[in-house]
PDB file of C-alpha atoms in Angstrom:
ATOM      1  CA  UNK A  70      -2.306  21.010  22.903  1.00 78.00           C
ATOM      2  CA  UNK A  71      -4.773  18.129  23.298  1.00 87.00           C
ATOM      3  CA  UNK A  72      -5.141  17.658  19.614  1.00 88.00           C
ATOM      4  CA  UNK A  73      -1.290  17.609  19.240  1.00 91.00           C
ATOM      5  CA  UNK A  74      -0.872  14.678  21.678  1.00 93.00           C
ATOM      6  CA  UNK A  75      -3.794  12.692  20.027  1.00 93.00           C
ATOM      7  CA  UNK A  76      -2.010  13.314  16.758  1.00 91.00           C
ATOM      8  CA  UNK A  77       1.317  12.282  18.419  1.00 93.00           C
ATOM      9  CA  UNK A  78      -0.521   8.980  19.906  1.00 95.00           C
ATOM     10  CA  UNK A  79      -1.635   8.066  16.382  1.00 94.00           C
ATOM     11  CA  UNK A  80       2.113   8.315  15.084  1.00 92.00           C
ATOM     12  CA  UNK A  81       3.222   6.617  17.798  1.00 93.00           C
ATOM     13  CA  UNK A  82       0.971   3.774  17.118  1.00 94.00           C
ATOM     14  CA  UNK A  83       1.711   3.619  13.362  1.00 93.00           C
ATOM     15  CA  UNK A  84       5.537   3.474  14.222  1.00 90.00           C
ATOM     16  CA  UNK A  85       5.101   0.952  16.894  1.00 92.00           C
ATOM     17  CA  UNK A  86       3.610  -1.355  14.527  1.00 93.00           C
ATOM     18  CA  UNK A  87       5.011  -0.736  11.435  1.00 91.00           C
ATOM     19  CA  UNK A  88       8.743  -0.549  12.393  1.00 88.00           C
ATOM     20  CA  UNK A  89       8.311  -4.353  13.059  1.00 90.00           C
ATOM     21  CA  UNK A  90       6.172  -5.748  10.313  1.00 90.00           C
ATOM     22  CA  UNK A  91       7.988  -5.480   6.924  1.00 90.00           C
ATOM     23  CA  UNK A  92       5.551  -2.762   5.510  1.00 90.00           C
ATOM     24  CA  UNK A  93       7.767   0.090   5.514  1.00 87.00           C
ATOM     25  CA  UNK A  94       7.308   2.479   8.335  1.00 84.00           C
ATOM     26  CA  UNK A  95       8.410   5.286   6.114  1.00 75.00           C
ATOM     27  CA  UNK A  96       5.559   4.702   3.692  1.00 76.00           C
ATOM     28  CA  UNK A  97       2.543   4.668   6.408  1.00 85.00           C
ATOM     29  CA  UNK A  98       4.239   7.699   8.274  1.00 80.00           C
ATOM     30  CA  UNK A  99       4.299   9.667   4.819  1.00 75.00           C
ATOM     31  CA  UNK A 100       0.331   8.789   4.490  1.00 77.00           C
ATOM     32  CA  UNK A 101      -0.286   9.614   8.108  1.00 84.00           C
ATOM     33  CA  UNK A 102       1.529  13.121   8.250  1.00 77.00           C
ATOM     34  CA  UNK A 103      -0.369  13.880   5.310  1.00 77.00           C
ATOM     35  CA  UNK A 104      -3.651  13.937   7.055  1.00 80.00           C
ATOM     36  CA  UNK A 105      -1.973  14.544  10.696  1.00 83.00           C
ATOM     37  CA  UNK A 106       0.531  17.209  10.657  1.00 82.00           C
ATOM     38  CA  UNK A 107       1.989  17.707  13.671  1.00 85.00           C
ATOM     39  CA  UNK A 108       1.992  21.672  14.746  1.00 86.00           C
ATOM     40  CA  UNK A 109       5.887  21.898  15.223  1.00 87.00           C
ATOM     41  CA  UNK A 110       9.061  23.105  13.534  1.00 87.00           C
ATOM     42  CA  UNK A 111      10.348  20.907  10.778  1.00 85.00           C
ATOM     43  CA  UNK A 112      13.489  20.364  12.638  1.00 85.00           C
ATOM     44  CA  UNK A 113      11.615  19.309  15.406  1.00 88.00           C
ATOM     45  CA  UNK A 114       9.460  16.931  13.466  1.00 86.00           C
ATOM     46  CA  UNK A 115      12.231  15.218  11.613  1.00 81.00           C
ATOM     47  CA  UNK A 116      14.352  14.496  15.222  1.00 85.00           C
ATOM     48  CA  UNK A 117      11.128  13.326  16.688  1.00 88.00           C
ATOM     49  CA  UNK A 118      10.031  10.657  13.957  1.00 84.00           C
ATOM     50  CA  UNK A 119      13.459   9.248  14.094  1.00 82.00           C
ATOM     51  CA  UNK A 120      13.691   9.187  18.345  1.00 86.00           C
ATOM     52  CA  UNK A 121      10.526   7.314  18.362  1.00 89.00           C
ATOM     53  CA  UNK A 122      11.909   4.691  16.338  1.00 84.00           C
ATOM     54  CA  UNK A 123      14.748   4.487  19.159  1.00 86.00           C
ATOM     55  CA  UNK A 124      11.720   3.731  21.461  1.00 90.00           C
ATOM     56  CA  UNK A 125      10.421   1.165  19.346  1.00 90.00           C
ATOM     57  CA  UNK A 126      14.196  -0.561  19.428  1.00 89.00           C
ATOM     58  CA  UNK A 127      13.863  -0.415  23.418  1.00 92.00           C
ATOM     59  CA  UNK A 128      11.119  -3.127  23.049  1.00 94.00           C
ATOM     60  CA  UNK A 129      13.326  -5.224  21.347  1.00 93.00           C
ATOM     61  CA  UNK A 130      16.034  -4.695  24.442  1.00 93.00           C
ATOM     62  CA  UNK A 131      13.323  -5.598  26.694  1.00 94.00           C
ATOM     63  CA  UNK A 132      11.860  -8.464  24.964  1.00 94.00           C
ATOM     64  CA  UNK A 133      15.035 -10.288  24.120  1.00 94.00           C
ATOM     65  CA  UNK A 134      17.158  -8.948  27.218  1.00 94.00           C
ATOM     66  CA  UNK A 135      18.129 -12.482  28.406  1.00 92.00           C
ATOM     67  CA  UNK A 136      19.184 -13.498  24.993  1.00 91.00           C
ATOM     68  CA  UNK A 137      21.265 -10.271  24.478  1.00 94.00           C
ATOM     69  CA  UNK A 138      22.829  -9.921  27.866  1.00 95.00           C
ATOM     70  CA  UNK A 139      26.372 -11.531  27.852  1.00 93.00           C
ATOM     71  CA  UNK A 140      26.569 -10.738  31.537  1.00 93.00           C
ATOM     72  CA  UNK A 141      23.948 -13.026  32.645  1.00 92.00           C
ATOM     73  CA  UNK A 142      24.966 -14.952  35.691  1.00 88.00           C
ATOM     74  CA  UNK A 143      22.414 -17.537  35.009  1.00 91.00           C
ATOM     75  CA  UNK A 144      24.250 -18.268  31.966  1.00 93.00           C
ATOM     76  CA  UNK A 145      26.795 -20.885  31.302  1.00 93.00           C
ATOM     77  CA  UNK A 146      30.414 -19.934  30.055  1.00 92.00           C
ATOM     78  CA  UNK A 147      29.346 -21.398  26.784  1.00 92.00           C
ATOM     79  CA  UNK A 148      25.974 -19.555  26.723  1.00 93.00           C
ATOM     80  CA  UNK A 149      27.889 -16.146  27.423  1.00 94.00           C
ATOM     81  CA  UNK A 150      30.109 -16.896  24.574  1.00 94.00           C
ATOM     82  CA  UNK A 151      27.380 -17.721  22.290  1.00 94.00           C
ATOM     83  CA  UNK A 152      25.527 -14.219  23.185  1.00 95.00           C
ATOM     84  CA  UNK A 153      28.847 -12.289  22.282  1.00 96.00           C
ATOM     85  CA  UNK A 154      28.936 -14.037  19.132  1.00 95.00           C
ATOM     86  CA  UNK A 155      25.276 -12.718  18.466  1.00 96.00           C
ATOM     87  CA  UNK A 156      26.511  -9.250  19.271  1.00 96.00           C
ATOM     88  CA  UNK A 157      29.965  -9.968  17.011  1.00 97.00           C
ATOM     89  CA  UNK A 158      27.141 -10.824  14.042  1.00 96.00           C
ATOM     90  CA  UNK A 159      25.209  -7.736  14.862  1.00 96.00           C
ATOM     91  CA  UNK A 160      28.140  -5.529  14.571  1.00 95.00           C
ATOM     92  CA  UNK A 161      29.893  -7.019  11.252  1.00 95.00           C
ATOM     93  CA  UNK A 162      25.869  -7.021   9.954  1.00 95.00           C
ATOM     94  CA  UNK A 163      25.336  -3.273  10.101  1.00 93.00           C
ATOM     95  CA  UNK A 164      28.872  -2.339   8.550  1.00 94.00           C
ATOM     96  CA  UNK A 165      27.302  -2.178   4.916  1.00 93.00           C
ATOM     97  CA  UNK A 166      24.587  -0.133   5.663  1.00 89.00           C
ATOM     98  CA  UNK A 167      26.554   2.207   7.856  1.00 87.00           C
ATOM     99  CA  UNK A 168      29.171   2.613   5.267  1.00 90.00           C
ATOM    100  CA  UNK A 169      26.781   3.543   2.372  1.00 91.00           C
ATOM    101  CA  UNK A 170      24.583   5.515   4.498  1.00 85.00           C
ATOM    102  CA  UNK A 171      27.367   7.898   5.780  1.00 84.00           C
ATOM    103  CA  UNK A 172      28.827   8.200   2.014  1.00 88.00           C
ATOM    104  CA  UNK A 173      25.467   8.810   0.361  1.00 88.00           C
ATOM    105  CA  UNK A 174      22.781   9.868   2.903  1.00 79.00           C
ATOM    106  CA  UNK A 175      22.253  13.377   1.289  1.00 82.00           C
ATOM    107  CA  UNK A 176      22.319  11.910  -2.257  1.00 89.00           C
ATOM    108  CA  UNK A 177      19.895   9.200  -1.394  1.00 86.00           C
ATOM    109  CA  UNK A 178      17.757  11.674   0.391  1.00 81.00           C
ATOM    110  CA  UNK A 179      17.686  14.209  -2.543  1.00 86.00           C
ATOM    111  CA  UNK A 180      17.006  11.475  -5.339  1.00 88.00           C
ATOM    112  CA  UNK A 181      14.682   8.904  -3.303  1.00 87.00           C
ATOM    113  CA  UNK A 182      12.697  10.726  -0.473  1.00 82.00           C
ATOM    114  CA  UNK A 183       9.309  11.366  -2.854  1.00 86.00           C
ATOM    115  CA  UNK A 184       6.075   9.395  -2.665  1.00 87.00           C
ATOM    116  CA  UNK A 185       7.041   7.600  -6.071  1.00 91.00           C
ATOM    117  CA  UNK A 186       9.805   6.067  -4.626  1.00 92.00           C
ATOM    118  CA  UNK A 187       7.905   5.037  -1.638  1.00 90.00           C
ATOM    119  CA  UNK A 188       5.222   3.653  -3.815  1.00 92.00           C
ATOM    120  CA  UNK A 189       7.323   1.754  -6.458  1.00 94.00           C
ATOM    121  CA  UNK A 190       9.345  -0.117  -3.347  1.00 93.00           C
ATOM    122  CA  UNK A 191       6.120  -0.630  -1.234  1.00 94.00           C
ATOM    123  CA  UNK A 192       4.889  -2.676  -4.419  1.00 95.00           C
ATOM    124  CA  UNK A 193       8.518  -4.281  -5.817  1.00 94.00           C
ATOM    125  CA  UNK A 194       9.153  -5.825  -2.116  1.00 92.00           C
ATOM    126  CA  UNK A 195       5.660  -6.721  -2.023  1.00 94.00           C
ATOM    127  CA  UNK A 196       5.844  -8.921  -5.025  1.00 95.00           C
ATOM    128  CA  UNK A 197       9.336  -9.978  -3.799  1.00 91.00           C
ATOM    129  CA  UNK A 198       7.757 -11.677  -0.838  1.00 91.00           C
ATOM    130  CA  UNK A 199       4.833 -13.370  -2.735  1.00 94.00           C
ATOM    131  CA  UNK A 200       7.542 -14.652  -5.187  1.00 93.00           C
ATOM    132  CA  UNK A 201      10.305 -15.902  -2.643  1.00 90.00           C
ATOM    133  CA  UNK A 202       7.949 -17.578  -0.241  1.00 89.00           C
ATOM    134  CA  UNK A 203       6.270 -19.355  -3.255  1.00 90.00           C
ATOM    135  CA  UNK A 204       9.650 -20.300  -4.290  1.00 88.00           C
ATOM    136  CA  UNK A 205      10.541 -21.493  -0.626  1.00 85.00           C
ATOM    137  CA  UNK A 206       7.452 -23.512  -0.434  1.00 84.00           C
ATOM    138  CA  UNK A 207       7.960 -26.922   1.169  1.00 81.00           C
ATOM    139  CA  UNK A 208      11.686 -26.287   1.373  1.00 85.00           C
ATOM    140  CA  UNK A 209      13.868 -26.900   4.670  1.00 88.00           C
ATOM    141  CA  UNK A 210      15.800 -23.723   5.737  1.00 90.00           C
ATOM    142  CA  UNK A 211      19.484 -24.260   5.822  1.00 92.00           C
ATOM    143  CA  UNK A 212      19.759 -21.866   8.886  1.00 94.00           C
ATOM    144  CA  UNK A 213      17.656 -22.541  11.824  1.00 92.00           C
ATOM    145  CA  UNK A 214      19.950 -21.617  14.847  1.00 92.00           C
ATOM    146  CA  UNK A 215      22.219 -18.847  15.576  1.00 92.00           C
ATOM    147  CA  UNK A 216      25.220 -21.422  15.407  1.00 92.00           C
ATOM    148  CA  UNK A 217      24.307 -21.704  11.734  1.00 94.00           C
ATOM    149  CA  UNK A 218      23.818 -18.133  11.035  1.00 95.00           C
ATOM    150  CA  UNK A 219      27.601 -17.620  10.318  1.00 95.00           C
ATOM    151  CA  UNK A 220      30.119 -14.779   9.916  1.00 96.00           C
ATOM    152  CA  UNK A 221      29.584 -14.869   6.285  1.00 95.00           C
ATOM    153  CA  UNK A 222      26.021 -15.127   6.219  1.00 95.00           C
ATOM    154  CA  UNK A 223      25.600 -11.923   8.557  1.00 96.00           C
ATOM    155  CA  UNK A 224      27.809  -9.795   6.008  1.00 95.00           C
ATOM    156  CA  UNK A 225      25.446 -11.155   3.237  1.00 95.00           C
ATOM    157  CA  UNK A 226      22.249 -10.030   5.179  1.00 95.00           C
ATOM    158  CA  UNK A 227      23.799  -6.956   5.889  1.00 94.00           C
ATOM    159  CA  UNK A 228      24.220  -5.948   2.458  1.00 95.00           C
ATOM    160  CA  UNK A 229      20.357  -6.541   2.136  1.00 93.00           C
ATOM    161  CA  UNK A 230      19.911  -4.039   4.586  1.00 91.00           C
ATOM    162  CA  UNK A 231      21.622  -1.435   2.298  1.00 92.00           C
ATOM    163  CA  UNK A 232      18.685  -1.489   0.165  1.00 91.00           C
ATOM    164  CA  UNK A 233      16.587  -0.312   3.076  1.00 88.00           C
ATOM    165  CA  UNK A 234      18.266   3.218   2.737  1.00 88.00           C
ATOM    166  CA  UNK A 235      15.906   3.496   0.003  1.00 90.00           C
ATOM    167  CA  UNK A 236      12.329   4.727   1.742  1.00 87.00           C
ATOM    168  CA  UNK A 237       9.555   2.418   1.058  1.00 89.00           C
ATOM    169  CA  UNK A 238      11.759  -0.642   1.270  1.00 89.00           C
ATOM    170  CA  UNK A 239      11.362  -1.359   5.122  1.00 88.00           C
ATOM    171  CA  UNK A 240      14.488  -2.267   7.020  1.00 86.00           C
ATOM    172  CA  UNK A 241      13.108  -5.311   8.406  1.00 88.00           C
ATOM    173  CA  UNK A 242      11.743  -6.322   5.040  1.00 88.00           C
ATOM    174  CA  UNK A 243      15.103  -6.047   3.347  1.00 91.00           C
ATOM    175  CA  UNK A 244      16.939  -8.003   5.875  1.00 92.00           C
ATOM    176  CA  UNK A 245      14.281 -10.522   6.294  1.00 90.00           C
ATOM    177  CA  UNK A 246      13.854 -11.343   2.671  1.00 87.00           C
ATOM    178  CA  UNK A 247      17.548 -11.135   2.429  1.00 91.00           C
ATOM    179  CA  UNK A 248      17.666 -13.976   5.126  1.00 93.00           C
ATOM    180  CA  UNK A 249      15.273 -16.290   3.602  1.00 91.00           C
ATOM    181  CA  UNK A 250      16.968 -15.805   0.078  1.00 91.00           C
ATOM    182  CA  UNK A 251      20.197 -16.917   1.962  1.00 93.00           C
ATOM    183  CA  UNK A 252      18.426 -20.217   3.284  1.00 92.00           C
ATOM    184  CA  UNK A 253      17.391 -18.709   6.870  1.00 93.00           C
ATOM    185  CA  UNK A 254      14.152 -19.879   8.690  1.00 92.00           C
ATOM    186  CA  UNK A 255      11.967 -17.210   9.191  1.00 90.00           C
ATOM    187  CA  UNK A 256      12.023 -16.708  13.204  1.00 91.00           C
ATOM    188  CA  UNK A 257      15.930 -16.285  13.048  1.00 93.00           C
ATOM    189  CA  UNK A 258      15.481 -14.134  10.144  1.00 92.00           C
ATOM    190  CA  UNK A 259      13.240 -11.680  11.994  1.00 92.00           C
ATOM    191  CA  UNK A 260      15.193 -12.369  15.050  1.00 93.00           C
ATOM    192  CA  UNK A 261      18.827 -11.032  13.473  1.00 94.00           C
ATOM    193  CA  UNK A 262      16.497  -8.226  11.852  1.00 93.00           C
ATOM    194  CA  UNK A 263      15.392  -7.106  15.334  1.00 92.00           C
ATOM    195  CA  UNK A 264      18.813  -7.221  16.732  1.00 94.00           C
ATOM    196  CA  UNK A 265      20.561  -5.378  13.480  1.00 93.00           C
ATOM    197  CA  UNK A 266      18.176  -2.403  14.411  1.00 89.00           C
ATOM    198  CA  UNK A 267      19.649  -1.717  17.704  1.00 92.00           C
ATOM    199  CA  UNK A 268      22.647  -0.023  17.030  1.00 90.00           C
ATOM    200  CA  UNK A 269      21.471   1.522  13.681  1.00 83.00           C
ATOM    201  CA  UNK A 270      18.575   3.206  15.489  1.00 81.00           C
ATOM    202  CA  UNK A 271      20.743   4.163  18.502  1.00 84.00           C
ATOM    203  CA  UNK A 272      23.357   5.951  16.422  1.00 82.00           C
ATOM    204  CA  UNK A 273      20.736   7.360  14.038  1.00 78.00           C
ATOM    205  CA  UNK A 274      18.917   8.989  17.276  1.00 80.00           C
ATOM    206  CA  UNK A 275      21.881  10.088  18.988  1.00 80.00           C
ATOM    207  CA  UNK A 276      23.117  11.748  15.617  1.00 80.00           C
ATOM    208  CA  UNK A 277      19.424  13.603  15.302  1.00 78.00           C
ATOM    209  CA  UNK A 278      19.444  14.549  19.293  1.00 80.00           C
ATOM    210  CA  UNK A 279      22.772  16.202  18.879  1.00 81.00           C
ATOM    211  CA  UNK A 280      21.968  17.923  15.683  1.00 79.00           C
ATOM    212  CA  UNK A 281      18.746  19.240  17.216  1.00 80.00           C
ATOM    213  CA  UNK A 282      20.107  20.037  20.408  1.00 81.00           C
ATOM    214  CA  UNK A 283      18.278  19.429  23.804  1.00 77.00           C
ATOM    215  CA  UNK A 284      16.428  22.862  24.086  1.00 81.00           C
ATOM    216  CA  UNK A 285      13.014  21.803  23.973  1.00 83.00           C
ATOM    217  CA  UNK A 286       9.849  23.735  24.503  1.00 88.00           C
ATOM    218  CA  UNK A 287       7.320  22.453  27.158  1.00 90.00           C
ATOM    219  CA  UNK A 288       5.078  21.302  24.305  1.00 91.00           C
ATOM    220  CA  UNK A 289       7.872  19.809  22.386  1.00 90.00           C
ATOM    221  CA  UNK A 290       9.010  17.897  25.399  1.00 92.00           C
ATOM    222  CA  UNK A 291       5.315  16.445  26.032  1.00 94.00           C
ATOM    223  CA  UNK A 292       4.931  15.149  22.486  1.00 93.00           C
ATOM    224  CA  UNK A 293       8.431  13.587  22.468  1.00 92.00           C
ATOM    225  CA  UNK A 294       7.682  11.872  25.792  1.00 94.00           C
ATOM    226  CA  UNK A 295       4.050  10.635  24.682  1.00 96.00           C
ATOM    227  CA  UNK A 296       5.253   9.727  21.191  1.00 94.00           C
ATOM    228  CA  UNK A 297       8.041   7.519  22.943  1.00 93.00           C
ATOM    229  CA  UNK A 298       5.810   5.638  25.253  1.00 96.00           C
ATOM    230  CA  UNK A 299       3.201   4.938  22.719  1.00 96.00           C
ATOM    231  CA  UNK A 300       5.745   3.511  20.384  1.00 94.00           C
ATOM    232  CA  UNK A 301       7.583   1.639  22.918  1.00 95.00           C
ATOM    233  CA  UNK A 302       4.126  -0.035  23.895  1.00 97.00           C
ATOM    234  CA  UNK A 303       2.810  -0.873  21.010  1.00 96.00           C
ATOM    235  CA  UNK A 304       6.120  -2.235  19.726  1.00 95.00           C
ATOM    236  CA  UNK A 305       5.880  -4.922  22.288  1.00 96.00           C
ATOM    237  CA  UNK A 306       2.638  -6.073  21.057  1.00 95.00           C
ATOM    238  CA  UNK A 307       3.647  -5.935  17.200  1.00 94.00           C
ATOM    239  CA  UNK A 308       7.041  -8.010  17.874  1.00 94.00           C
ATOM    240  CA  UNK A 309       5.107 -10.529  19.871  1.00 94.00           C
ATOM    241  CA  UNK A 310       2.465 -10.723  17.349  1.00 94.00           C
ATOM    242  CA  UNK A 311       5.057 -11.105  14.370  1.00 92.00           C
ATOM    243  CA  UNK A 312       7.382 -13.807  15.986  1.00 91.00           C
ATOM    244  CA  UNK A 313       3.651 -16.049  16.718  1.00 93.00           C
ATOM    245  CA  UNK A 314       2.314 -15.116  13.329  1.00 91.00           C
ATOM    246  CA  UNK A 315       5.507 -16.323  11.415  1.00 87.00           C
ATOM    247  CA  UNK A 316       5.918 -19.574  13.055  1.00 85.00           C
ATOM    248  CA  UNK A 317       2.687 -20.591  11.790  1.00 86.00           C
ATOM    249  CA  UNK A 318       2.355 -18.436   8.292  1.00 86.00           C
ATOM    250  CA  UNK A 319       4.663 -17.112   5.903  1.00 87.00           C
ATOM    251  CA  UNK A 320       5.092 -13.694   4.674  1.00 89.00           C
ATOM    252  CA  UNK A 321       2.946 -13.659   1.680  1.00 92.00           C
ATOM    253  CA  UNK A 322       0.142 -11.738   3.430  1.00 93.00           C
ATOM    254  CA  UNK A 323       2.504  -8.847   3.989  1.00 94.00           C
ATOM    255  CA  UNK A 324       3.525  -8.963   0.456  1.00 94.00           C
ATOM    256  CA  UNK A 325      -0.206  -8.360  -0.802  1.00 96.00           C
ATOM    257  CA  UNK A 326      -0.269  -5.674   1.934  1.00 95.00           C
ATOM    258  CA  UNK A 327       2.613  -4.049   0.675  1.00 94.00           C
ATOM    259  CA  UNK A 328       1.276  -4.008  -2.621  1.00 95.00           C
ATOM    260  CA  UNK A 329      -2.105  -2.536  -1.665  1.00 94.00           C
ATOM    261  CA  UNK A 330      -0.455   0.368   0.400  1.00 91.00           C
ATOM    262  CA  UNK A 331       1.837   1.183  -2.690  1.00 92.00           C
ATOM    263  CA  UNK A 332      -1.273   1.528  -4.865  1.00 93.00           C
ATOM    264  CA  UNK A 333      -3.044   3.776  -2.198  1.00 90.00           C
ATOM    265  CA  UNK A 334       0.069   5.845  -1.969  1.00 89.00           C
ATOM    266  CA  UNK A 335       0.226   6.093  -5.796  1.00 91.00           C
ATOM    267  CA  UNK A 336      -3.756   6.630  -6.060  1.00 91.00           C
ATOM    268  CA  UNK A 337      -3.711   9.427  -3.512  1.00 88.00           C
ATOM    269  CA  UNK A 338      -0.528  11.294  -4.302  1.00 88.00           C
ATOM    270  CA  UNK A 339      -0.988  10.757  -7.960  1.00 86.00           C
ATOM    271  CA  UNK A 340      -4.494  11.536  -8.469  1.00 83.00           C
ATOM    272  CA  UNK A 341      -5.572  13.389  -5.494  1.00 79.00           C
ATOM    273  CA  UNK A 342      -3.275  15.519  -4.060  1.00 67.00           C
TER     274      UNK A 342
END
């Protein structure tokens, strides 16, 4: 049991970091799972890997609670109205991914859930980050505030999130790349990406929990609790790091990192495994 908890802690750390950095949590979890396989049923592990993402989402809720709370009595009427508009833009932004995800989830899983797709997606989007940042060098963003992020822009970014249905893409990577292409500043692109994840992961986690049921063994309950706590705590530091980092740096370094991980996945699964 102790060894399973240690593996769970490592998985929680990897999830908490890679969920928010645009480097693909799926790609990293595939690599980690190759070496640290949880001694559980496949059904539990599938549910576990989704629910610990929900724990990561709770870190967003905590860190941005004041921004996201329309009922805050310390806000003026105008500020409360602005908060409601943030939520409306988030709900509009999740429509495309929700629509395509519901219609094509099984087909996407059958066609793309393999190491080749993950490796190729890691490399392609890594190159995209580098190229886009090079193209935007010295340009002043057109969208730097929530007021400038219109409903039209929100739905456009939402369509970029559809790309994240392919494993290895990175949900945050797809939405941030899309937002930057449209003309958003990095901080507003990252914030919108964070907020989009809240309803998406809450819905996905609820579906997985209902599908699995709530009949956990004692060991499974411990693994789930430990994984969620670790993922939540690490996510707090990962989000703070990213927000501080992008105020002074671009995403090129993440692009190079993605390329390196993609090549690592190809090398390991193509030549060794």
